[in-house]
Amino acid sequence: MKFTVSNLSSSVFFLLIFFFAFVSPIHGSNRHAPLFIFGDSFLDAGNNNYINTTALDQANFWPYGETYFNFPTGRFSDGRLISDFIAEYAKLPLVPPYLQPGNNQYYGGVNFASGGAGALVETFEGSVIPLKTQARNYKKVAAFLRHNLGKSEAKLLLSNAVYMFSIGSNDYLSPFLTDSDVLKSYSHSEYVAMVVRNMTSIIKGIYKRGARKFVLMNLPPLGCLPGTRIIDVEENGKCLQELSNLASLHNRVLHVVLLQLENKLKGFKFALYDFHTDVTQMMNHPFKYGLKEGKSACCGSGRLRGEYSCGGKRGQKEFELCKKPNTYLFWDSYHLTESAYKNIADRMWGFSNSSYNIGPYTIRHFFQLS
């Protein structure tokens, strides 16, 4: 082809169009809204692979990841998590862990979650990345974006982004799993208030740095997980009532606080997903959701496979593994299977009419508002 000034200019013009539309990190309107993820093992995509901790707070060994990835990614499941499906529905790639080596492109979001993390710094302290540190890491990402995009473009990107949280479960589980006497020092209402107050403080800090659209999952029925049903041997597999009561109280207080924040903080919007009721229904009526087993775990040992031995690296080498994880609600003692997470993500997104989305917004609304 013979180049002329005219067709060369045309070629340069189309190259520039391509660059700004697909390559350049600038011009947020050409991108999907990012997804920033905070929390615990329900959302951890592998951050704990890169910290100095024990196998109790890691899932980077077989059979974790066996279903979808065919190798352990650090997700506490046989495959993908709720946040992975939400990213897919929002037309985003899998959101990478913040600590993953080489991960320095944050324009589509980043995952800060850490298995075992709580709203309280003291929860499994020294073995996990607490929510306070996750928020500090977000602060670094926000500074990176302002440096690379400029203040106005970064402000637009951060305000359009969706911020997803699953946090609090470990603050209530840890006293029961570590024989801590912390619950003897506080009433239930005092302890719940302390956990929610810490959450609120961190959410306000993230809001201050540009976040506006918050998606929170409330706590699941913590007393009815395979791993907590076996704590009191005299109850013979029944739900641990004290833990269930704490989770229910937390969920009520959290909803009230979110409504207060919505009234006080300009532009603050929240979507609250009733993870508690959804998991309870799946547990009690598994066949309704395409499952066969709602109380026993797929991977573990002992009664209900509730002993946290999946993978054989947590002090007990022997464990049992079911043949069809996609028929189980629970993958291990405390976490769900990929099929259960997809089931929940579908309702969370709004693919089916669901009464589990509390309030006027769903996570899909937030991506559509971008």
PDB file of N, CA and C in Angstrom, residues 73-148:
ATOM      1  N   THR A  73      -6.595 -21.791  44.163  1.00  0.00           N
ATOM      2  CA  THR A  73      -6.277 -20.384  43.933  1.00  0.00           C
ATOM      3  C   THR A  73      -6.138 -19.607  45.230  1.00  0.00           C
ATOM      4  N   GLY A  74      -6.549 -20.220  46.327  1.00  0.00           N
ATOM      5  CA  GLY A  74      -6.621 -19.505  47.597  1.00  0.00           C
ATOM      6  C   GLY A  74      -8.047 -19.171  47.985  1.00  0.00           C
ATOM      7  N   ARG A  75      -9.007 -19.456  47.101  1.00  0.00           N
ATOM      8  CA  ARG A  75     -10.421 -19.267  47.432  1.00  0.00           C
ATOM      9  C   ARG A  75     -10.870 -20.409  48.343  1.00  0.00           C
ATOM     10  N   PHE A  76     -11.680 -20.072  49.346  1.00  0.00           N
ATOM     11  CA  PHE A  76     -12.163 -21.063  50.298  1.00  0.00           C
ATOM     12  C   PHE A  76     -13.423 -21.737  49.746  1.00  0.00           C
ATOM     13  N   SER A  77     -13.249 -22.457  48.657  1.00  0.00           N
ATOM     14  CA  SER A  77     -14.355 -23.160  48.014  1.00  0.00           C
ATOM     15  C   SER A  77     -13.772 -24.133  47.001  1.00  0.00           C
ATOM     16  N   ASP A  78     -14.650 -24.918  46.382  1.00  0.00           N
ATOM     17  CA  ASP A  78     -14.193 -25.810  45.320  1.00  0.00           C
ATOM     18  C   ASP A  78     -14.041 -25.066  44.004  1.00  0.00           C
ATOM     19  N   GLY A  79     -14.544 -23.827  43.949  1.00  0.00           N
ATOM     20  CA  GLY A  79     -14.478 -23.067  42.701  1.00  0.00           C
ATOM     21  C   GLY A  79     -14.622 -21.575  42.949  1.00  0.00           C
ATOM     22  N   ARG A  80     -15.525 -20.951  42.198  1.00  0.00           N
ATOM     23  CA  ARG A  80     -15.675 -19.498  42.252  1.00  0.00           C
ATOM     24  C   ARG A  80     -16.518 -19.061  43.453  1.00  0.00           C
ATOM     25  N   LEU A  81     -16.360 -17.777  43.786  1.00  0.00           N
ATOM     26  CA  LEU A  81     -17.064 -17.155  44.899  1.00  0.00           C
ATOM     27  C   LEU A  81     -18.173 -16.245  44.371  1.00  0.00           C
ATOM     28  N   ILE A  82     -19.002 -15.736  45.270  1.00  0.00           N
ATOM     29  CA  ILE A  82     -20.070 -14.813  44.876  1.00  0.00           C
ATOM     30  C   ILE A  82     -19.499 -13.638  44.092  1.00  0.00           C
ATOM     31  N   SER A  83     -18.400 -13.073  44.580  1.00  0.00           N
ATOM     32  CA  SER A  83     -17.810 -11.900  43.937  1.00  0.00           C
ATOM     33  C   SER A  83     -17.309 -12.206  42.529  1.00  0.00           C
ATOM     34  N   ASP A  84     -16.886 -13.439  42.283  1.00  0.00           N
ATOM     35  CA  ASP A  84     -16.458 -13.823  40.933  1.00  0.00           C
ATOM     36  C   ASP A  84     -17.633 -13.801  39.963  1.00  0.00           C
ATOM     37  N   PHE A  85     -18.775 -14.291  40.419  1.00  0.00           N
ATOM     38  CA  PHE A  85     -19.963 -14.285  39.559  1.00  0.00           C
ATOM     39  C   PHE A  85     -20.489 -12.861  39.356  1.00  0.00           C
ATOM     40  N   ILE A  86     -20.447 -12.061  40.409  1.00  0.00           N
ATOM     41  CA  ILE A  86     -20.888 -10.665  40.282  1.00  0.00           C
ATOM     42  C   ILE A  86     -20.018  -9.944  39.263  1.00  0.00           C
ATOM     43  N   ALA A  87     -18.709 -10.167  39.308  1.00  0.00           N
ATOM     44  CA  ALA A  87     -17.803  -9.550  38.328  1.00  0.00           C
ATOM     45  C   ALA A  87     -18.184  -9.971  36.911  1.00  0.00           C
ATOM     46  N   GLU A  88     -18.485 -11.244  36.742  1.00  0.00           N
ATOM     47  CA  GLU A  88     -18.878 -11.751  35.421  1.00  0.00           C
ATOM     48  C   GLU A  88     -20.158 -11.067  34.940  1.00  0.00           C
ATOM     49  N   TYR A  89     -21.148 -10.938  35.812  1.00  0.00           N
ATOM     50  CA  TYR A  89     -22.418 -10.325  35.426  1.00  0.00           C
ATOM     51  C   TYR A  89     -22.239  -8.836  35.117  1.00  0.00           C
ATOM     52  N   ALA A  90     -21.237  -8.220  35.761  1.00  0.00           N
ATOM     53  CA  ALA A  90     -20.953  -6.801  35.513  1.00  0.00           C
ATOM     54  C   ALA A  90     -20.008  -6.610  34.330  1.00  0.00           C
ATOM     55  N   LYS A  91     -19.701  -7.729  33.633  1.00  0.00           N
ATOM     56  CA  LYS A  91     -18.819  -7.713  32.459  1.00  0.00           C
ATOM     57  C   LYS A  91     -17.392  -7.266  32.816  1.00  0.00           C
ATOM     58  N   LEU A  92     -16.951  -7.722  33.997  1.00  0.00           N
ATOM     59  CA  LEU A  92     -15.585  -7.487  34.437  1.00  0.00           C
ATOM     60  C   LEU A  92     -14.830  -8.815  34.447  1.00  0.00           C
ATOM     61  N   PRO A  93     -13.506  -8.790  34.311  1.00  0.00           N
ATOM     62  CA  PRO A  93     -12.732 -10.014  34.512  1.00  0.00           C
ATOM     63  C   PRO A  93     -12.716 -10.370  35.996  1.00  0.00           C
ATOM     64  N   LEU A  94     -12.192 -11.544  36.335  1.00  0.00           N
ATOM     65  CA  LEU A  94     -12.037 -11.899  37.742  1.00  0.00           C
ATOM     66  C   LEU A  94     -11.214 -10.807  38.427  1.00  0.00           C
ATOM     67  N   VAL A  95     -11.694 -10.344  39.556  1.00  0.00           N
ATOM     68  CA  VAL A  95     -11.006  -9.253  40.263  1.00  0.00           C
ATOM     69  C   VAL A  95      -9.836  -9.840  41.039  1.00  0.00           C
ATOM     70  N   PRO A  96      -8.605  -9.408  40.759  1.00  0.00           N
ATOM     71  CA  PRO A  96      -7.421 -10.045  41.351  1.00  0.00           C
ATOM     72  C   PRO A  96      -7.198  -9.649  42.806  1.00  0.00           C
ATOM     73  N   PRO A  97      -6.516 -10.509  43.573  1.00  0.00           N
ATOM     74  CA  PRO A  97      -6.145 -10.157  44.945  1.00  0.00           C
ATOM     75  C   PRO A  97      -5.158  -8.987  44.951  1.00  0.00           C
ATOM     76  N   TYR A  98      -5.300  -8.134  45.924  1.00  0.00           N
ATOM     77  CA  TYR A  98      -4.427  -6.962  46.034  1.00  0.00           C
ATOM     78  C   TYR A  98      -2.963  -7.367  46.145  1.00  0.00           C
ATOM     79  N   LEU A  99      -2.677  -8.455  46.874  1.00  0.00           N
ATOM     80  CA  LEU A  99      -1.298  -8.858  47.125  1.00  0.00           C
ATOM     81  C   LEU A  99      -0.704  -9.743  46.032  1.00  0.00           C
ATOM     82  N   GLN A 100      -1.473 -10.052  45.014  1.00  0.00           N
ATOM     83  CA  GLN A 100      -0.963 -10.898  43.932  1.00  0.00           C
ATOM     84  C   GLN A 100       0.208 -10.212  43.230  1.00  0.00           C
ATOM     85  N   PRO A 101       1.362 -10.868  43.140  1.00  0.00           N
ATOM     86  CA  PRO A 101       2.529 -10.241  42.506  1.00  0.00           C
ATOM     87  C   PRO A 101       2.214  -9.763  41.088  1.00  0.00           C
ATOM     88  N   GLY A 102       2.665  -8.569  40.774  1.00  0.00           N
ATOM     89  CA  GLY A 102       2.449  -8.010  39.440  1.00  0.00           C
ATOM     90  C   GLY A 102       1.114  -7.329  39.259  1.00  0.00           C
ATOM     91  N   ASN A 103       0.248  -7.380  40.297  1.00  0.00           N
ATOM     92  CA  ASN A 103      -1.063  -6.750  40.176  1.00  0.00           C
ATOM     93  C   ASN A 103      -0.944  -5.264  40.508  1.00  0.00           C
ATOM     94  N   ASN A 104      -0.845  -4.442  39.485  1.00  0.00           N
ATOM     95  CA  ASN A 104      -0.765  -2.991  39.718  1.00  0.00           C
ATOM     96  C   ASN A 104      -1.663  -2.215  38.753  1.00  0.00           C
ATOM     97  N   GLN A 105      -2.656  -2.907  38.203  1.00  0.00           N
ATOM     98  CA  GLN A 105      -3.644  -2.253  37.335  1.00  0.00           C
ATOM     99  C   GLN A 105      -4.988  -2.325  38.063  1.00  0.00           C
ATOM    100  N   TYR A 106      -5.418  -1.211  38.614  1.00  0.00           N
ATOM    101  CA  TYR A 106      -6.577  -1.212  39.499  1.00  0.00           C
ATOM    102  C   TYR A 106      -7.819  -0.615  38.850  1.00  0.00           C
ATOM    103  N   TYR A 107      -7.783  -0.406  37.535  1.00  0.00           N
ATOM    104  CA  TYR A 107      -8.873   0.311  36.881  1.00  0.00           C
ATOM    105  C   TYR A 107     -10.169  -0.495  36.861  1.00  0.00           C
ATOM    106  N   GLY A 108     -10.078  -1.823  36.989  1.00  0.00           N
ATOM    107  CA  GLY A 108     -11.284  -2.642  37.055  1.00  0.00           C
ATOM    108  C   GLY A 108     -11.631  -3.068  38.463  1.00  0.00           C
ATOM    109  N   GLY A 109     -10.843  -2.573  39.433  1.00  0.00           N
ATOM    110  CA  GLY A 109     -11.076  -2.923  40.829  1.00  0.00           C
ATOM    111  C   GLY A 109      -9.986  -3.831  41.362  1.00  0.00           C
ATOM    112  N   VAL A 110     -10.120  -4.201  42.622  1.00  0.00           N
ATOM    113  CA  VAL A 110      -9.141  -5.080  43.263  1.00  0.00           C
ATOM    114  C   VAL A 110      -9.803  -5.716  44.480  1.00  0.00           C
ATOM    115  N   ASN A 111      -9.315  -6.886  44.859  1.00  0.00           N
ATOM    116  CA  ASN A 111      -9.882  -7.633  45.982  1.00  0.00           C
ATOM    117  C   ASN A 111      -8.935  -7.536  47.181  1.00  0.00           C
ATOM    118  N   PHE A 112      -9.417  -6.931  48.274  1.00  0.00           N
ATOM    119  CA  PHE A 112      -8.610  -6.767  49.481  1.00  0.00           C
ATOM    120  C   PHE A 112      -8.917  -7.823  50.540  1.00  0.00           C
ATOM    121  N   ALA A 113      -9.923  -8.661  50.322  1.00  0.00           N
ATOM    122  CA  ALA A 113     -10.441  -9.560  51.365  1.00  0.00           C
ATOM    123  C   ALA A 113      -9.403 -10.575  51.828  1.00  0.00           C
ATOM    124  N   SER A 114      -9.549 -10.984  53.092  1.00  0.00           N
ATOM    125  CA  SER A 114      -8.599 -11.911  53.709  1.00  0.00           C
ATOM    126  C   SER A 114      -9.349 -12.919  54.567  1.00  0.00           C
ATOM    127  N   GLY A 115      -9.172 -14.201  54.280  1.00  0.00           N
ATOM    128  CA  GLY A 115      -9.812 -15.248  55.066  1.00  0.00           C
ATOM    129  C   GLY A 115      -9.449 -15.128  56.535  1.00  0.00           C
ATOM    130  N   GLY A 116     -10.464 -15.161  57.406  1.00  0.00           N
ATOM    131  CA  GLY A 116     -10.248 -15.038  58.836  1.00  0.00           C
ATOM    132  C   GLY A 116     -10.332 -13.619  59.354  1.00  0.00           C
ATOM    133  N   ALA A 117     -10.420 -12.634  58.461  1.00  0.00           N
ATOM    134  CA  ALA A 117     -10.422 -11.229  58.874  1.00  0.00           C
ATOM    135  C   ALA A 117     -11.726 -10.867  59.575  1.00  0.00           C
ATOM    136  N   GLY A 118     -11.609  -9.864  60.450  1.00  0.00           N
ATOM    137  CA  GLY A 118     -12.779  -9.341  61.132  1.00  0.00           C
ATOM    138  C   GLY A 118     -12.799  -7.836  61.098  1.00  0.00           C
ATOM    139  N   ALA A 119     -13.880  -7.268  61.618  1.00  0.00           N
ATOM    140  CA  ALA A 119     -13.955  -5.821  61.779  1.00  0.00           C
ATOM    141  C   ALA A 119     -13.073  -5.369  62.936  1.00  0.00           C
ATOM    142  N   LEU A 120     -12.850  -6.274  63.895  1.00  0.00           N
ATOM    143  CA  LEU A 120     -11.972  -5.992  65.028  1.00  0.00           C
ATOM    144  C   LEU A 120     -10.549  -6.419  64.686  1.00  0.00           C
ATOM    145  N   VAL A 121      -9.593  -5.566  64.966  1.00  0.00           N
ATOM    146  CA  VAL A 121      -8.183  -5.890  64.699  1.00  0.00           C
ATOM    147  C   VAL A 121      -7.757  -7.122  65.490  1.00  0.00           C
ATOM    148  N   GLU A 122      -8.363  -7.331  66.665  1.00  0.00           N
ATOM    149  CA  GLU A 122      -7.975  -8.443  67.543  1.00  0.00           C
ATOM    150  C   GLU A 122      -8.406  -9.808  67.018  1.00  0.00           C
ATOM    151  N   THR A 123      -9.327  -9.838  66.063  1.00  0.00           N
ATOM    152  CA  THR A 123      -9.837 -11.115  65.543  1.00  0.00           C
ATOM    153  C   THR A 123      -8.751 -11.832  64.743  1.00  0.00           C
ATOM    154  N   PHE A 124      -8.342 -12.994  65.238  1.00  0.00           N
ATOM    155  CA  PHE A 124      -7.250 -13.792  64.632  1.00  0.00           C
ATOM    156  C   PHE A 124      -6.047 -12.900  64.314  1.00  0.00           C
ATOM    157  N   GLU A 125      -5.746 -12.018  65.243  1.00  0.00           N
ATOM    158  CA  GLU A 125      -4.692 -11.019  65.047  1.00  0.00           C
ATOM    159  C   GLU A 125      -3.348 -11.667  64.740  1.00  0.00           C
ATOM    160  N   GLY A 126      -2.671 -11.132  63.726  1.00  0.00           N
ATOM    161  CA  GLY A 126      -1.360 -11.633  63.334  1.00  0.00           C
ATOM    162  C   GLY A 126      -1.401 -12.715  62.282  1.00  0.00           C
ATOM    163  N   SER A 127      -2.594 -13.266  62.017  1.00  0.00           N
ATOM    164  CA  SER A 127      -2.718 -14.353  61.031  1.00  0.00           C
ATOM    165  C   SER A 127      -3.493 -13.947  59.788  1.00  0.00           C
ATOM    166  N   VAL A 128      -4.104 -12.760  59.812  1.00  0.00           N
ATOM    167  CA  VAL A 128      -4.984 -12.328  58.719  1.00  0.00           C
ATOM    168  C   VAL A 128      -4.747 -10.849  58.424  1.00  0.00           C
ATOM    169  N   ILE A 129      -5.448 -10.341  57.417  1.00  0.00           N
ATOM    170  CA  ILE A 129      -5.398  -8.912  57.087  1.00  0.00           C
ATOM    171  C   ILE A 129      -6.708  -8.296  57.567  1.00  0.00           C
ATOM    172  N   PRO A 130      -6.699  -7.616  58.722  1.00  0.00           N
ATOM    173  CA  PRO A 130      -7.960  -7.089  59.260  1.00  0.00           C
ATOM    174  C   PRO A 130      -8.559  -6.017  58.360  1.00  0.00           C
ATOM    175  N   LEU A 131      -9.831  -5.740  58.570  1.00  0.00           N
ATOM    176  CA  LEU A 131     -10.534  -4.775  57.719  1.00  0.00           C
ATOM    177  C   LEU A 131      -9.842  -3.413  57.749  1.00  0.00           C
ATOM    178  N   LYS A 132      -9.305  -3.041  58.897  1.00  0.00           N
ATOM    179  CA  LYS A 132      -8.620  -1.751  59.008  1.00  0.00           C
ATOM    180  C   LYS A 132      -7.436  -1.665  58.044  1.00  0.00           C
ATOM    181  N   THR A 133      -6.678  -2.756  57.924  1.00  0.00           N
ATOM    182  CA  THR A 133      -5.539  -2.790  56.993  1.00  0.00           C
ATOM    183  C   THR A 133      -6.016  -2.848  55.553  1.00  0.00           C
ATOM    184  N   GLN A 134      -7.109  -3.551  55.301  1.00  0.00           N
ATOM    185  CA  GLN A 134      -7.681  -3.584  53.950  1.00  0.00           C
ATOM    186  C   GLN A 134      -8.060  -2.168  53.507  1.00  0.00           C
ATOM    187  N   ALA A 135      -8.639  -1.391  54.427  1.00  0.00           N
ATOM    188  CA  ALA A 135      -8.997  -0.006  54.112  1.00  0.00           C
ATOM    189  C   ALA A 135      -7.751   0.830  53.844  1.00  0.00           C
ATOM    190  N   ARG A 136      -6.679   0.539  54.566  1.00  0.00           N
ATOM    191  CA  ARG A 136      -5.415   1.248  54.342  1.00  0.00           C
ATOM    192  C   ARG A 136      -4.871   0.915  52.955  1.00  0.00           C
ATOM    193  N   ASN A 137      -5.030  -0.331  52.535  1.00  0.00           N
ATOM    194  CA  ASN A 137      -4.592  -0.722  51.191  1.00  0.00           C
ATOM    195  C   ASN A 137      -5.434  -0.036  50.118  1.00  0.00           C
ATOM    196  N   TYR A 138      -6.718   0.121  50.405  1.00  0.00           N
ATOM    197  CA  TYR A 138      -7.580   0.869  49.467  1.00  0.00           C
ATOM    198  C   TYR A 138      -7.107   2.315  49.341  1.00  0.00           C
ATOM    199  N   LYS A 139      -6.703   2.889  50.451  1.00  0.00           N
ATOM    200  CA  LYS A 139      -6.186   4.262  50.435  1.00  0.00           C
ATOM    201  C   LYS A 139      -4.996   4.381  49.479  1.00  0.00           C
ATOM    202  N   LYS A 140      -4.128   3.367  49.476  1.00  0.00           N
ATOM    203  CA  LYS A 140      -2.966   3.366  48.574  1.00  0.00           C
ATOM    204  C   LYS A 140      -3.421   3.271  47.114  1.00  0.00           C
ATOM    205  N   VAL A 141      -4.428   2.439  46.863  1.00  0.00           N
ATOM    206  CA  VAL A 141      -4.945   2.295  45.499  1.00  0.00           C
ATOM    207  C   VAL A 141      -5.576   3.603  45.038  1.00  0.00           C
ATOM    208  N   ALA A 142      -6.346   4.252  45.913  1.00  0.00           N
ATOM    209  CA  ALA A 142      -6.969   5.531  45.548  1.00  0.00           C
ATOM    210  C   ALA A 142      -5.902   6.571  45.218  1.00  0.00           C
ATOM    211  N   ALA A 143      -4.809   6.577  45.985  1.00  0.00           N
ATOM    212  CA  ALA A 143      -3.706   7.514  45.715  1.00  0.00           C
ATOM    213  C   ALA A 143      -3.043   7.202  44.377  1.00  0.00           C
ATOM    214  N   PHE A 144      -2.885   5.913  44.082  1.00  0.00           N
ATOM    215  CA  PHE A 144      -2.322   5.479  42.796  1.00  0.00           C
ATOM    216  C   PHE A 144      -3.186   5.978  41.643  1.00  0.00           C
ATOM    217  N   LEU A 145      -4.487   5.833  41.786  1.00  0.00           N
ATOM    218  CA  LEU A 145      -5.398   6.242  40.715  1.00  0.00           C
ATOM    219  C   LEU A 145      -5.388   7.758  40.525  1.00  0.00           C
ATOM    220  N   ARG A 146      -5.339   8.503  41.620  1.00  0.00           N
ATOM    221  CA  ARG A 146      -5.266   9.964  41.497  1.00  0.00           C
ATOM    222  C   ARG A 146      -3.974  10.392  40.806  1.00  0.00           C
ATOM    223  N   HIS A 147      -2.881   9.692  41.119  1.00  0.00           N
ATOM    224  CA  HIS A 147      -1.591  10.024  40.504  1.00  0.00           C
ATOM    225  C   HIS A 147      -1.605   9.735  39.004  1.00  0.00           C
ATOM    226  N   ASN A 148      -2.236   8.606  38.621  1.00  0.00           N
ATOM    227  CA  ASN A 148      -2.196   8.174  37.226  1.00  0.00           C
ATOM    228  C   ASN A 148      -3.303   8.773  36.365  1.00  0.00           C
TER     229      ASN A 148
END
